[in-house]
XYZ file of C-alpha atoms in Angstrom:
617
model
C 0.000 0.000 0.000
C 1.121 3.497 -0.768
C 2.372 5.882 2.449
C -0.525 7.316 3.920
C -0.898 10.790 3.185
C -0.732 12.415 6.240
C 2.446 10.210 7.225
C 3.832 11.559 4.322
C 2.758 14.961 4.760
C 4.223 15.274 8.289
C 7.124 13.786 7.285
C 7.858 16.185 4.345
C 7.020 18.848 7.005
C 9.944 17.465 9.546
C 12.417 17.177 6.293
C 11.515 20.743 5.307
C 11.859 22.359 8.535
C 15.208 20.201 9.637
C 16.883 20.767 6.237
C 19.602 23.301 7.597
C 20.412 21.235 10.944
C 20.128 18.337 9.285
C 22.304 19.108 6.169
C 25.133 21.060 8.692
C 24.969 17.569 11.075
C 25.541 14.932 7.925
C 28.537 17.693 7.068
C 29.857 16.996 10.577
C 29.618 13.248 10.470
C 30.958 12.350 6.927
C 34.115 14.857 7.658
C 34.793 12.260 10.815
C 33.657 8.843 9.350
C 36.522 6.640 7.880
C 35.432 4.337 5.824
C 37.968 1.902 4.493
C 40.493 2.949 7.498
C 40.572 2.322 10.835
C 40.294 4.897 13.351
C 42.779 4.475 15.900
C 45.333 4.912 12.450
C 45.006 8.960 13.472
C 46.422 8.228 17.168
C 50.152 8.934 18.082
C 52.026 5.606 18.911
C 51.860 6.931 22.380
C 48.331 7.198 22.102
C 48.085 3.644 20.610
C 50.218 1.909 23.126
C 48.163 3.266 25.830
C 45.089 1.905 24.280
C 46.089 -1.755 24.127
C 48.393 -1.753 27.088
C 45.944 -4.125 28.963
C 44.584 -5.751 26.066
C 45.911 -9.942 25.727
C 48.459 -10.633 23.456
C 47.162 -11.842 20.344
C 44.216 -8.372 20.355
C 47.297 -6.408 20.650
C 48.622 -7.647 17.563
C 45.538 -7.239 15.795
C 45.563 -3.808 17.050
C 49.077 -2.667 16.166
C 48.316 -3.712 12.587
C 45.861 -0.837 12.055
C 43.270 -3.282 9.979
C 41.237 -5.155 11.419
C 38.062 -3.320 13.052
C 37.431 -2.508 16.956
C 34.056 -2.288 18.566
C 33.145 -0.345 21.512
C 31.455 -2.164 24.099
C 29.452 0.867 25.795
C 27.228 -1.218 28.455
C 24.587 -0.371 31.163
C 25.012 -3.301 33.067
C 24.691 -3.133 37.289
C 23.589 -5.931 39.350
C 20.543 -3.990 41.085
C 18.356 -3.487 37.442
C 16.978 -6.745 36.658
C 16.731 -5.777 33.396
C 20.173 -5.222 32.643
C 21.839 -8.154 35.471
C 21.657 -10.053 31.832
C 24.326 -7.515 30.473
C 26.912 -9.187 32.334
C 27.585 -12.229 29.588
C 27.713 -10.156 26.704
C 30.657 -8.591 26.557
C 33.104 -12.137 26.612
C 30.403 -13.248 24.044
C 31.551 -9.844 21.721
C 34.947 -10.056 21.963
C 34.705 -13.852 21.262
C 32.930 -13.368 17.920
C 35.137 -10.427 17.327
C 38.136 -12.729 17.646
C 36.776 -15.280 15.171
C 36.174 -12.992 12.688
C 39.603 -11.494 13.092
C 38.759 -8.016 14.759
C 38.774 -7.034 18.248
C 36.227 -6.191 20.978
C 36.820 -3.879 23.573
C 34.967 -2.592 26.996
C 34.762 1.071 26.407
C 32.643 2.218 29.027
C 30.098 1.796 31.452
C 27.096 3.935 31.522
C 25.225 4.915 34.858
C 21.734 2.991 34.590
C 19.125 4.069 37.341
C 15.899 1.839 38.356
C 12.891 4.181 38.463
C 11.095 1.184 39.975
C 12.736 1.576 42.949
C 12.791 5.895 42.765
C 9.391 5.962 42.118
C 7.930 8.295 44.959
C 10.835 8.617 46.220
C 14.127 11.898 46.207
C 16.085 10.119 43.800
C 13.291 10.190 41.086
C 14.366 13.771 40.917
C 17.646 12.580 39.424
C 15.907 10.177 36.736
C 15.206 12.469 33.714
C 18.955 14.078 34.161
C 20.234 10.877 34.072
C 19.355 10.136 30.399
C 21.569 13.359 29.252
C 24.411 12.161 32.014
C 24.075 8.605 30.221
C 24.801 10.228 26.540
C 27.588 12.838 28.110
C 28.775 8.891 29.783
C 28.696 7.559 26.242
C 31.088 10.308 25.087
C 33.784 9.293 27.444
C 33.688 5.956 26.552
C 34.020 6.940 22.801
C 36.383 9.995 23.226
C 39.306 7.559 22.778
C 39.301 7.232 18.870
C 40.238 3.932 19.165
C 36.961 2.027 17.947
C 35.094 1.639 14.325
C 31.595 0.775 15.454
C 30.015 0.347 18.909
C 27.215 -2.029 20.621
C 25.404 -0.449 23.173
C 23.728 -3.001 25.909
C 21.275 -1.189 27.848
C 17.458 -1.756 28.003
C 15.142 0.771 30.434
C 13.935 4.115 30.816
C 15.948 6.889 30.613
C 19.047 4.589 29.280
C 18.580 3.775 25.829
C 17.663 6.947 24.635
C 20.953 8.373 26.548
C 22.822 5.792 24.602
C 21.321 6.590 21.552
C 22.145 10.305 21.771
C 25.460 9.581 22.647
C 26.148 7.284 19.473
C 24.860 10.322 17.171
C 26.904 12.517 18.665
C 29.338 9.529 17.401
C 27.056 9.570 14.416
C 30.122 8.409 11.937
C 30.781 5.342 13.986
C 28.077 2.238 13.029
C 25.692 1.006 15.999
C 24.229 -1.641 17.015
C 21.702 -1.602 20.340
C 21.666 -5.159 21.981
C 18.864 -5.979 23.990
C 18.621 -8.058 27.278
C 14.854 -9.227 27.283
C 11.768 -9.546 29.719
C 11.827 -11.571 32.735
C 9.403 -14.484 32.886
C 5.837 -13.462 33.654
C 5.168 -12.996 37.412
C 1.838 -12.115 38.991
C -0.738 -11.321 36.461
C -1.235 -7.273 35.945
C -4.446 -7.136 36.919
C -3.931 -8.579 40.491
C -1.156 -6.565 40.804
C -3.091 -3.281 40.460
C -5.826 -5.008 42.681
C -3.726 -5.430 45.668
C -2.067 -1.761 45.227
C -5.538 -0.511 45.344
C -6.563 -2.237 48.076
C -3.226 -1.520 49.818
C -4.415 2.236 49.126
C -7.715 1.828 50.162
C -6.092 0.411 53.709
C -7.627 -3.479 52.761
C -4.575 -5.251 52.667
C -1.260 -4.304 55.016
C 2.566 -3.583 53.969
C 3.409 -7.619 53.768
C 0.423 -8.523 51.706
C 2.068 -5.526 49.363
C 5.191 -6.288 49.464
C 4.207 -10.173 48.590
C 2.361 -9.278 45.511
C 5.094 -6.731 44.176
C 7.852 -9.394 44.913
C 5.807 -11.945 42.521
C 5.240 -9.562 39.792
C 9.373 -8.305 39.989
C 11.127 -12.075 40.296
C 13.559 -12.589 37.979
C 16.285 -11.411 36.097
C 15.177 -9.168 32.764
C 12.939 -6.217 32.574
C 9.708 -5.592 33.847
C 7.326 -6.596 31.975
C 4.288 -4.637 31.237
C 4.678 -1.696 28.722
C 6.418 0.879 30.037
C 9.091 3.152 29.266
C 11.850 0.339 29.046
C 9.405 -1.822 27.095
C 8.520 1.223 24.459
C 12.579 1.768 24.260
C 12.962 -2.062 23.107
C 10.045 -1.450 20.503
C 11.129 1.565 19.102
C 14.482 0.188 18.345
C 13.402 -2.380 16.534
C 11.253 -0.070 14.440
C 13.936 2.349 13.833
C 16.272 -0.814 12.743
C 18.840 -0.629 15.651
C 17.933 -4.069 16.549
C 18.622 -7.394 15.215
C 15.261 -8.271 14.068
C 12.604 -9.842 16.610
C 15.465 -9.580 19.349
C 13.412 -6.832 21.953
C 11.765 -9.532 23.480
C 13.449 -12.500 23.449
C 14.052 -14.020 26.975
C 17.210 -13.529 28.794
C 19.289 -17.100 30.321
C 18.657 -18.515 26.753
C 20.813 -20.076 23.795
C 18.270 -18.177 21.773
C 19.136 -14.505 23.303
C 23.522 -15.467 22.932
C 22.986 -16.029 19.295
C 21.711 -12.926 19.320
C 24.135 -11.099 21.133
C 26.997 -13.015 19.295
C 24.928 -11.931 15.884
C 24.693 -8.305 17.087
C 28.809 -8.203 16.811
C 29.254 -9.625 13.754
C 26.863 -7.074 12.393
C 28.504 -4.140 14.049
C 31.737 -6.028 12.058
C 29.674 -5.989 8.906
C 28.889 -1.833 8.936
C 32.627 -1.243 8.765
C 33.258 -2.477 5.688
C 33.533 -0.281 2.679
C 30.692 -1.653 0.779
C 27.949 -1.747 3.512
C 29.268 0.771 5.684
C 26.863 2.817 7.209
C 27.049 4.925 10.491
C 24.349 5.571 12.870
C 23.947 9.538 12.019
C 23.024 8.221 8.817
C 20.600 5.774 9.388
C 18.603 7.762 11.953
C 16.650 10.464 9.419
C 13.520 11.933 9.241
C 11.698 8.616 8.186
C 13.232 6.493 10.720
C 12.318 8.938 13.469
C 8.850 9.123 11.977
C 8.547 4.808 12.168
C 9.656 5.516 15.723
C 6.638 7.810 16.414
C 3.926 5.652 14.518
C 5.454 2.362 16.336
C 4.815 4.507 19.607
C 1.377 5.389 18.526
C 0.444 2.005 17.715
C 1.384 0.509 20.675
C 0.405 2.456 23.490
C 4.178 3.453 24.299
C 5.284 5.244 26.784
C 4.535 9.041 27.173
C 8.468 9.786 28.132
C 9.068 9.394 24.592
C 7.543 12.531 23.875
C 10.863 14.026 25.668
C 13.106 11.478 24.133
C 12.127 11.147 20.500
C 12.393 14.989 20.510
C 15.802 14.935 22.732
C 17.373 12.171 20.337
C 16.078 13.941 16.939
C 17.536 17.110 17.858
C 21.100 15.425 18.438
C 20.764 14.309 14.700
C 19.811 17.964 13.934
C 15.955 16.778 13.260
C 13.197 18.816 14.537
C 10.203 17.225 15.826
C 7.373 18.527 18.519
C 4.411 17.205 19.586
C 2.624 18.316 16.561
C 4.012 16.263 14.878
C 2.694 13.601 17.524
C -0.841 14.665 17.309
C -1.686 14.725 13.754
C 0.392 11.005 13.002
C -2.004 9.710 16.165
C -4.881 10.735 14.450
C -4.232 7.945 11.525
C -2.000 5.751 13.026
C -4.810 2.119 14.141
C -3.933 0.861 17.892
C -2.972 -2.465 17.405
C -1.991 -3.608 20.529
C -3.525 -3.816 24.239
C -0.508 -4.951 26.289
C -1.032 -3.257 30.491
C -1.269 -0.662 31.777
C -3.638 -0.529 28.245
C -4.648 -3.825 28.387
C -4.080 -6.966 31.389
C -1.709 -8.584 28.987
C 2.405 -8.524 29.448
C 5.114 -8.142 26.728
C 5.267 -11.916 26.980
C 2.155 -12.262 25.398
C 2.738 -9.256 23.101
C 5.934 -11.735 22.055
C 3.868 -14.749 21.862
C 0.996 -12.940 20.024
C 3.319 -12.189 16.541
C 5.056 -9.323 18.797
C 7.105 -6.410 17.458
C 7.319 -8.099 13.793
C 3.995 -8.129 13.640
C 3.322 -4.549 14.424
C 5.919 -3.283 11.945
C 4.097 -5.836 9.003
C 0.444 -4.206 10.017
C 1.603 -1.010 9.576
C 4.028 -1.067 6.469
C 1.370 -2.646 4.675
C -1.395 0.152 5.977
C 0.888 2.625 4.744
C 1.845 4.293 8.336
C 5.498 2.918 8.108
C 8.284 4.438 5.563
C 10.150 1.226 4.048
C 12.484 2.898 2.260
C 15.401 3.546 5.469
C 18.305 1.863 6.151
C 18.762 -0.643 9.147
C 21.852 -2.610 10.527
C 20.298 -5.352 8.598
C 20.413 -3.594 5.530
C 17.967 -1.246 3.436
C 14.125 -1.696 3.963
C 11.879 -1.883 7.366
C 10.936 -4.947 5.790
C 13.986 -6.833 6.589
C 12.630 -6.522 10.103
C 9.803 -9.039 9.534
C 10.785 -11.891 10.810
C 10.830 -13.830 14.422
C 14.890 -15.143 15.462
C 14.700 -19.078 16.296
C 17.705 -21.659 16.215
C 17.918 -23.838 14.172
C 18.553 -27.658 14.956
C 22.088 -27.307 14.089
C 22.218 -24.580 16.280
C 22.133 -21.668 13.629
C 20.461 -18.454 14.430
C 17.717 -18.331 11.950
C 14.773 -16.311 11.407
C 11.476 -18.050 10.709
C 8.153 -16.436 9.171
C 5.621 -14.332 11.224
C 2.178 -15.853 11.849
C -0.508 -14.875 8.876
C -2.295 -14.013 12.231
C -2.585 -12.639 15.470
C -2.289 -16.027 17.636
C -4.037 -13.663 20.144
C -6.443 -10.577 19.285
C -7.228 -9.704 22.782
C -3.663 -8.800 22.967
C -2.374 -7.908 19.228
C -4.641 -7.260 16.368
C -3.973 -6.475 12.559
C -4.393 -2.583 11.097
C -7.655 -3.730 9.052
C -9.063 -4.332 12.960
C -7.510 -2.415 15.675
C -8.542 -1.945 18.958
C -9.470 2.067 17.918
C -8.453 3.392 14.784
C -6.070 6.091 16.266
C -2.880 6.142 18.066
C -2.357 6.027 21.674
C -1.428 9.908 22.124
C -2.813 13.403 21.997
C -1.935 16.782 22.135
C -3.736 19.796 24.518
C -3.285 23.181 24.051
C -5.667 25.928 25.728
C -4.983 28.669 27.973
C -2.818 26.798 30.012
C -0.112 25.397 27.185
C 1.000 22.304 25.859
C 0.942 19.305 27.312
C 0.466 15.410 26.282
C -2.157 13.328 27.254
C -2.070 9.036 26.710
C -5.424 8.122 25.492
C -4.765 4.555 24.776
C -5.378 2.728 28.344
C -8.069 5.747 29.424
C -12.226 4.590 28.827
C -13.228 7.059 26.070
C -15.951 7.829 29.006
C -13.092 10.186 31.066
C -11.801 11.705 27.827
C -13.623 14.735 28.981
C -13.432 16.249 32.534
C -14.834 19.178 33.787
C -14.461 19.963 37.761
C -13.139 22.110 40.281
C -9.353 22.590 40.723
C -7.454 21.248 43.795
C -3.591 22.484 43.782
C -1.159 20.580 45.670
C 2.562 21.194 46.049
C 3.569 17.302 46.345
C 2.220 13.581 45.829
C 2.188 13.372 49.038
C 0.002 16.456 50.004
C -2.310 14.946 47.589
C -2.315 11.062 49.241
C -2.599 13.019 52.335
C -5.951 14.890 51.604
C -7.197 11.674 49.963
C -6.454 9.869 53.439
C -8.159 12.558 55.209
C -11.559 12.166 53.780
C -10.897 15.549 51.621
C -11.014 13.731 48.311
C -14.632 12.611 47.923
C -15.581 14.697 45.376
C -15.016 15.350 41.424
C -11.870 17.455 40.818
C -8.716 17.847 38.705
C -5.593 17.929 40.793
C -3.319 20.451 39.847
C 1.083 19.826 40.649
C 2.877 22.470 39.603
C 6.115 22.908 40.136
C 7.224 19.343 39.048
C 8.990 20.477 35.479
C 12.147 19.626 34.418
C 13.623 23.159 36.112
C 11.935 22.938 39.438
C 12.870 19.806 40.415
C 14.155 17.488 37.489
C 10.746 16.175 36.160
C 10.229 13.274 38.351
C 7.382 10.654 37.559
C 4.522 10.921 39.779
C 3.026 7.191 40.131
C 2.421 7.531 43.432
C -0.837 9.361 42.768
C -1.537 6.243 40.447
C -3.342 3.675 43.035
C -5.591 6.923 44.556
C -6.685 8.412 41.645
C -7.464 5.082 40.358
C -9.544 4.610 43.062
C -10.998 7.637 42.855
C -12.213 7.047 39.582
C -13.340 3.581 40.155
C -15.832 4.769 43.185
C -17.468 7.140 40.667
C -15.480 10.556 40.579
C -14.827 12.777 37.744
C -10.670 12.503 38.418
C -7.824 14.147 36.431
C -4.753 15.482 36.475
C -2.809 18.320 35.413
C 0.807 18.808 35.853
C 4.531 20.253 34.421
C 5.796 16.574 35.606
C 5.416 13.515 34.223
C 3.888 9.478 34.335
C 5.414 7.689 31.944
C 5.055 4.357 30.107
C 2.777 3.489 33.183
C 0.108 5.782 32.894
C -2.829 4.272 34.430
C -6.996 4.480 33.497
C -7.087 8.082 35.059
C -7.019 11.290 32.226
C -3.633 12.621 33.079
C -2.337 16.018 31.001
C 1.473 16.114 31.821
C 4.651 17.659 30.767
C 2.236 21.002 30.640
C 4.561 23.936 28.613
C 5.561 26.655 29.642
C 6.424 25.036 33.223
C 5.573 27.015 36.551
C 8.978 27.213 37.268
C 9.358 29.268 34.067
C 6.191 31.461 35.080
C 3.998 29.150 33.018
C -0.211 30.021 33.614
C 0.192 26.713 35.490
C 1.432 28.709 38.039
C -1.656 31.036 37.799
C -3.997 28.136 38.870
C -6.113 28.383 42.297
C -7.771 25.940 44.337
C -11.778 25.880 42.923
C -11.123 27.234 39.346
C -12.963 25.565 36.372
C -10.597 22.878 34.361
C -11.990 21.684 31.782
C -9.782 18.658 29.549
C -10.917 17.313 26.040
C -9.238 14.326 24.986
C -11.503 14.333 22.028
C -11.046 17.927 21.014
C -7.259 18.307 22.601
C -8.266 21.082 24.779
C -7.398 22.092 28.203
C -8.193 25.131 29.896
C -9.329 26.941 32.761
C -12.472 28.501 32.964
C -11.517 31.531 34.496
C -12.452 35.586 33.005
C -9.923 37.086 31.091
C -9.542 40.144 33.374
C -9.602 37.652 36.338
C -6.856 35.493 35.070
C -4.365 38.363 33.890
C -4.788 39.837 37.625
C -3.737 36.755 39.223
C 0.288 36.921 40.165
C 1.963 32.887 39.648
C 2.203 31.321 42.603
C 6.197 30.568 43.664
C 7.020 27.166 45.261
C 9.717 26.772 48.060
C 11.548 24.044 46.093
C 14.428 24.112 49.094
C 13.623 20.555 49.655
C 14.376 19.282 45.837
C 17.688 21.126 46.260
C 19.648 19.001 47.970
C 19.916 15.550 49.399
C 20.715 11.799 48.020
C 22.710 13.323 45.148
C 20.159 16.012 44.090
C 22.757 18.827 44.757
C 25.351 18.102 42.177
C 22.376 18.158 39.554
C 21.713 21.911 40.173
C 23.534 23.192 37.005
C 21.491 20.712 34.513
C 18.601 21.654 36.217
C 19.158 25.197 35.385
C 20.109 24.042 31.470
C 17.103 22.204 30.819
C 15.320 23.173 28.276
C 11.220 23.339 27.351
C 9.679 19.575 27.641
C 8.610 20.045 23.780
C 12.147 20.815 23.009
C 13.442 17.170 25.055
C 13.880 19.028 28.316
C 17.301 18.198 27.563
C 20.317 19.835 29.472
C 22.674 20.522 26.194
C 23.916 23.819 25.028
C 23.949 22.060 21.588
C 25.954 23.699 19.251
C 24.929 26.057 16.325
C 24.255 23.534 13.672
C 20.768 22.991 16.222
C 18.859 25.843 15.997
C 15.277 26.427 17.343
C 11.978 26.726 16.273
C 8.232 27.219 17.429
C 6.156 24.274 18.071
C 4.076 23.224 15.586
C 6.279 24.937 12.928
């Protein structure tokens, strides 16, 4: 099927309005990329000697010869993310296949790699959004050597892929390949999970009951695995062709995910060479970042990726907003209903068709551009297929199922669970912000109710405990942007809200911070532009005012008299407390940096070849 017009339209749009960035940022990367020629040839011996001082014998031989290729190892691996425990194996499993094939391997760097499952509600969530631009600045070190001719980058969650990806384009010249790690086995169903968290809220069930129920859902090595952030970050790859095909969600502690791994370095090996070679800043354009977004849509992905798309494009001197967002969600079929959108788990998603099956739906609906360049080679459609071994032992990749082996979970583009995306964009008197539609009952897409402003989560939880909350009302956190206080996540207010909702009460919320990839069943406008902190009308906002939200029309607004609202003075917020403490005082200069949440809320003083523009533009 032909691209569908609006695809193509917005994508012509991003081309147009990128072309000088773009054109100034491909300069940059072919005057460092060496094809044919190793890069460590530039260094000084001095230089050289240093770089394979500890290296064993026969690598340093290899190396001296200024031939062969090396690959970075850039990895996210600690012991205390399940997810990325996994990451532990791979590098002897690189520098073995490296070896065979006559090249070397070596451990560049280690990232930092924080779990947000354990920050949530907590000080260091304050740190998590930094950490993705601390990540990329990580990635630099590691690569700052000049030694290395392509990298693989092992990291899985949250904030940590799309560091690592915005580190490799700022390597854009060097060929990448992103290894995955994989789910963990399925624990406690979803459902139950939110069931006992509820109850737990509601005062049902006590702090062991809790604590039992979270322990069964979080067991094992491998990510977590309903569809959050980490979860969107493994899907996105594999739509923008980073990936080995089919690998996101193959399961950790298997023969099946070492072939992979040991696959992912030979390709990396295969992008040096003259005739395929093909670095990262080149295969990451307009149409690969526009896959990325419809993949997103499609699936229900995680809101963060409204930050990190845009954070990541920019990097490759691409300009996308949230625009951009909107108007591809308005054509782009959800196809999948994995929790918090649905009660399945990746593992299903995987066992369903998965991630292959997505990208086949939508190629042939026409919401996917074919025609980009992967580590496979050219064409999204190389990406088809589902990685098995063979009984020889070969890594193989067999056919995907004519058919979803499960429609409650995955369904094809001709009959999707709605036939738009999973995101939308507000704008009203109040900003910008993002709303996820795709696991909220079309029946709270609208919400119209009194304002109630509270300076924390846990003002909020208190109120509720109090008896204060029985009522319809959109709660209103400002001072939770990305310069107030680093942008944390705000789940805590998940399980009340919820339950809220559930005992009949017109709920929402309306905040500068953000949810995430785990946005629950409650109508939840976040990452709200201009922030308080910047003297956004967030800041404006008084307990009782009219808020009206509009999925359906993407409005948001307050219901308050012109000549009332431009008396009011913004509210300030003693943010004294967010200042200092578990770490958060050495992050004080990036939270001055950060820019706009439509911009990435990134921390960079990029240089000239990014330049700015107005959202929407």
């Amino acid at each position: 099927m032909s691209l569908h017009p609006v695809v193509a339209a917005v994508t012509e749009r991003i081309i147009a309005r990128s072309r000088p960035t773009r054109t100034a940022y491909l300069a940059r990367i072919a005057a460092a990329a060496r094809a044919g020629r190793v890069h460590r040839a530039d260094l000084s011996c001095t230089n050289l000697a240093h770089g394979f001082a500890g290296m064993p014998a026969s690598a340093k031989l290899r190396l001296r010869a200024e031939e062969a290729p090396n690959l970075a190892i850039v990895s996210a691996y600690n012991e205390m993310l399940s997810a990325h425990q996994p990451l532990s194996a791979f590098p002897a499993w690189i520098k073995d296949e490296a070896e065979r094939a006559g090249a070397t391997a070596q451990f560049a760097g280690g990232v930092p790699a924080m779990c947000d499952g354990i920050t949530q509600g907590q000080p260091g969530m304050e740190l998590s959004l930094f950490s993705r631009d601390v990540i990329a600045l990580s990635t630099a070190v590691a690569l700052s050597h000049n030694m290395f001719d392509a990298a693989l980058y092992l990291g899985v969650c949250d904030k940590i892929v799309p560091g690592l990806l915005i580190g490799a384009l700022a390597f854009g010249h060097l060929p990448a390949v992103f290894v995955p790690a994989g789910p963990m086995p399925s624990g406690l169903p979803n459902a139950e999970k939110a069931r006992i968290r509820e109850a737990y809220t509601a005062g049902r069930v006590d702090r062991a009951t809790l604590l039992e129920s979270e322990a069964a859902s979080y067991h094992a090595p491998g990510t977590c695995t309903f569809y959050g952030t980490a979860n969107s970050n493994q899907m996105l790859m594999e739509a923008m062709g980073l990936h080995l095909p089919g690998s996101a969600f193959v399961l950790p502690g298997t023969p099946l995910r070492e072939a992979l791994v040991r696959a992912a370095a030979r390709t990396a090996l295969g992008l040096t060479r003259p005739e395929a070679f093909l670095p990262v800043g080149q295969l990451v354009d307009e149409k690969t970042l526009v896959n990325a977004i419809v993949t997103l849509l499609a699936t229900g992905g995680s809101t963060n990726h409204t930050l990190h798309l845009v954070a990541i494009a920019r990097v490759a001197g691409i300009r996308i907003d949230w625009t951009d967002f909107d108007e591809l969600s308005r054509v782009v079929p959800l196809l999948a209903r994995v929790y918090p959108n649905g009660e399945a788990d990746v593992n299903a998603f995987h066992a369903a068709g998965g991630a292959g099956f997505v990208l086949r739906e939508l190629l042939a609906a026409g919401r996917l551009h074919d025609a980009v360049q992967t580590v496979s080679g050219p064409g999204l459609g190389r990406h088809l297929g589902t990685p098995a071994l063979a009984p020889d032992g070969r890594l193989t990749w067999e056919p995907l199922p004519a058919e979803s082996r499960d429609e409650t979970v995955l369904r094809p583009a001709h009959r999707p669970f709605s036939p738009e995306g999973g995101l939308r964009l507000l704008t009203g008197n109040l900003g910008r912000a993002v709303i996820k539609t795709s696991a909220v009952d079309p029946a709270h897409w609208q919400v119209s109710a009194p304002a109630r402003v509270f300076a924390s989560q846990e003002a909020l939880i208190a109120a509720y405990r109090a008896g204060a909350l029985n009522t319809d009302f959109v709660a209103v956190l400002p001072f939770q942007g990305p310069r107030a206080n680093g942008m944390p996540e705000l789940h805590k207010l998940t399980p009340t809200l919820s339950l809220l909702q559930r005992q009949g009460h017109r709920v929402a919320l309306v905040t500068d911070g953000r949810m995430s990839g785990a946005s629950g069943k409650v109508p939840a406008a976040l990452h709200l532009t201009p922030e308080a902190a910047e003297g956004g009308p967030l800041a404006r906002i008084r307990d009782g005012d009219p808020i009206r939200i509009d999925a359906h029309a993407g409005r948001l607004e307050v219901e308050v008299t012109a000549d009332a609202w431009a008396q009011r003075t913004p509210a300030s917020a003693n943010l004294a407390a967010s200042a200092q403490g578990l770490g958060r005082e050495l992050f004080a200069g990036l939270r001055s940096l950060a820019g706009p949440a439509e911009e990435g809320a990134s921390t960079f003083l990029l240089p000239d070849w990014v330049s700015s523009s107005a959202p929407g533009q």
